[in-house]
Each structure stands twice: as C-alpha cells, then as structure tokens.
Amino acid sequence: MKRRLEHIAAVAGLLLGAVCGVHAQASDTIVANPKAVLLHRIWMVRGGTTGQDRVGEGAGGIGDIDGDSISEFAVRFGKAAQWRVYKGARPAPSTTPIWTLDSAAAAPAYPVVGDFWGTGHKAIGFGIYYPSVQFDQRFFLAIYRTETGAIADTPALIMDPNRTMTPSVIPGIHDMYAADLDGDGADELIAVVYRLFRGNVESSNAEIWIYKGGPNFQVDTPTVIVRDPEANFGDMFYAAIADLDGDHRPDLITSGAYIDFNDGKKPKGKSRIYWGEHGAPWSWNDITSYPSRTDTLGLNISSSQPTFTILDCDGDGVGDLLRSSTEGVVLFRSGAGKNIHVRSLKNDDADQRWPGRITHDHAGYISDSLRHYDAVVVYSQDMQVFNGGRGGPDLAFDAFYSAARDGLTDGNVFGQGGTLADCNGDGWDDYITANPSWFGFDQGIAIVLAGGPYIPRDSATIGVNDVAIAGVSRAISIWPNPARDEVHIAWRGDLHRMPSRFTAHDMLGRLVAEGRVESWRGEAVWQCGNRPSGIYILSIYSDDNSLLATARVIKEAA
C-alpha cells in the first residue's frame, strides 16, 4: 500500500497572506483573512488613574544604542513634558526608562535619528523647550550623540532658528527626517516647515530645510531651503523623500491643501515632486527647474494624520505612494508598470484602495523575515495589517490589533509611533503605537506589538523547546512538546540560513511527514493528530537542502 504522507503546512496567522505572486481582488471591500491573527502585545505603559498624564504624545524607535543588536525606543509623557527612553531586551523591553529628557516639546512627535556626522553612530534629536522659555512657542531641537554606547548627557547641538538665522525665524514644524541624500555616508537633517514667521512677517508658504551632514554638520542655517510656491491652508503640508522612479537617487514629494480662489476659496489638495537630478538635493531651491511636476489631487484634508506614506510593498526597491483621499486610503505602486514621471496621481488611477479609511502607515518587515516587502497598515478603530508581495497587498488583512480584543479598555490606541527595529531580540521588526487621549481623562497609552510568529513563552501550560544553530540561541522554537494534534516550528527572522524544508521520521526511520514553507513566513505547523503515539525525529533544512537542526518530538494520544 502506498505510504500516506502528511505535509507540513504554512502556519496560519500573521505570516499567511501570499507575498509571492499577484493577489486576487474581487471587490473594493476590506475583509479579514480567515486566519488573520491578533498581534501580540509585548510591552505597555499607561498613565495613572487620575488622568491628564497624556502618555504617548510622541513615540518612536531610536535604533540600537548600546551595540547588543536590539533596538531602543522613546515615549513622550505629555503632562511631565518628558521623553523617556526604554532599553530593548529579551524577551521583552523593560518598562523602567534608562534615560530621560525634561522640557520636551510636542513636535516632532517622534525622535529624529540619523548619522549626521558620518561616524557610523546614530545621533538622536528631540524637540525641546529651554527651561528659561518654558512657555515660549519657539521651536528647538536638541541633538544628542551616542558614540560612547549611551545617549550623551548634554546635547551636541541645539537648533534655534530664532537666534541663528538672519532674519530670525520662528518655524512651525511637525515633521523632521534624516536621510543620506547626496550619498556621502552622512545623513542630512530635513525639516518640514508648514508655516513660519521670518522677522515679523508671517508666511504660510511651506519650506523644506535641508542641513548637510558630514564632519562639519551644523544646524544654525539650512544648507538649502526649498520654498513651496503656494500658500497652504492651515498646517496641512507634508513631505517625504525616497527613490520614486528607480534611478537610485532620492526624490522629494510634498503634499498640501491650498485655497482655490477660482473655486469659491475651497481648499484643494496638491502634490509636487522634485526629482533627484541636476545636483539634487542642493539644486532643489532652483525655482526655474523645480518642482518637476505638480498634481491636483482628491486629498482628504480633514485628516489630522500625514496625507501620505512612502513604502516598498512590492519589493522592487522603488518607493510606493500610500495616501489618504476623499475615497479612502489609496496606493500608487511602483511595480504596476506605470511611469511615475507621467502617470496620474489622482484617485481614479490608484492601483489599490482601502475605502472608508483615512489614516495609514507601514509596518516595515513585521511579517517578512527576508525583508523584501513592507506591510501596509490602515486604521479605523482598529489597526489592520496587509502583507505586501510582488503584486502588492490585497484587501484581506492578515493581522490586526484591537485594545478591546487584547483585554484592555476599549478605545483608540493609535495616533503616534510606527515601525520599530527588533526590540525583543527575536530577529523580527516590531511596531510601536501610542495615543495620549486613550481612556478617561487623557491617561494615554503606548504599546509595542511583536512582529513575526507568536511563540507562547508566556504560557504556563505549553512547553517551548528551543534549538540553537550556528551559535545562535533560540534560533528555532518547537511547541508543544509533547504534542497531540499539531507541532509548531518557528524561527528567528535574522538567521543567516533560513529554514525551508521539514521532514519527520518515526523511530524505525520511516518518513511520516515532509513539506516546504517559504522562509519569510517564519513558522510551519505539522498536523500530526492521526499519527500513533511515540517519538519522532523532526529534521529542519535550509533552502539548499542543508541540514540545520534535528529535534525529538513526543507524540501523545490525541
């Protein structure tokens, strides 16, 4: 009789949702993948019961400061006007801060992290108020160096445009970034100024300030200022920098709301792109050449969130454009075969839509151990995660997070935060989210959600066996053991050689199960319920069929 084989199948959960091949899309209706999972919360801080603490007025990762390959992160406590830095650790970060900064300002709402001096060490910028001008609305940015493996006690530089620029400038800034725009190995500092007073004259023509990185990095005066040719409406102006056309040069894209005097003074959305050529970014202030293109858009200007996000959800190394609109969140994908230099950026030419959603983000490689595809995030009351792939994401979300489903008081825990490099040592990127208005009296909350497969180490009833390979502890985890119905095999997201093929043999050497799983999934499951009780040898192979590890699995009667 032909021997029956039980195949090891891909795990259900966050990592289901094909990233290889084009997704099928039947309609513009958001649905749940039948095996979508609730993201696992590994860290949390909340305000006190008396309220008004406004925990989570800002949040963001700051990278690996102390060289242990695990990322640290920071959370702003609004009532205390204080940034608190938390150390990443295995199996979860501590809730005791390792560094604090008083007189913290509300903008930007995240740490600004970059290698501004080109030393190979990140520096961290925080918005601050000087103690002597605590109630002054002027903007300051304090930049701290980390060459010693810790955040310095005092800032190396303080940005104070009112004091150092001529004429003096008081800017309105809600976004700042760091990126190496000219390829010299040092990051530039980019500030998005949506409104400003220059001297005593107010201007609502937005500006992009770029400070050149390198040994002579300074924040007294921008190296170049890119001025928007139109006055914007309110503070709805945003900008991002990424390679949008695949020429390996950074491009600048801006988006804002403007008064249309020819249409009853109604606010209209526009986007402008400055291509990374002709000596960019240092030539972007040449108004005879830039902007390269301007588009009138159907933006949803009532959103308080940034109107667009740049990510790479189809893995081609070129930026995809995700933005809010009057029709929901829309995606313009670089791999869709349309030339970004000439294609329309209006809603009707979008490659994907998430109707009924306004706010959006990307979750980095939270669901891809091979780090090819960014995951798309859209919000309503809950957070929904859509895996990327060569054909982009579809409308079936693969993971979600809801405070109520997680046993917390129901409410919106989103608004600040974003992607977070691995902060719990499992090799997978994580995600930090925060909302200072959560729960009664503005207690506020900040949460870290784990990327990759959930390994039940916190369960008192499920035993997890860890297998080391190539000197990496906990490289592969197997549970439950003993098992009755199924055996889970999960692996770190940063292994040099990733598991791909699996076999199981009984003690007589007979093959009883085999199968392959795409390595990026991070987990496989063996459905073993109809196997006899006994001991089985599980073998784990890499994609090139090299043996990575073996483990004994005890099968109990179902």
Short mmCIF file of C-alpha atoms in Angstrom, two decimals, residues 1-5 510-511 531:
data_model
loop_
_atom_site.label_atom_id
_atom_site.label_comp_id
_atom_site.label_asym_id
_atom_site.label_seq_id
_atom_site.Cartn_x
_atom_site.Cartn_y
_atom_site.Cartn_z
CA MET A 1 0.00 0.00 0.00
CA LYS A 2 1.32 3.41 -0.92
CA ARG A 3 2.59 5.23 2.16
CA ARG A 4 0.49 8.26 3.06
CA LEU A 5 2.40 11.48 3.68
CA ARG A 510 10.29 5.74 8.15
CA LEU A 511 9.32 9.10 6.64
CA ARG A 531 -0.08 9.73 13.98
#
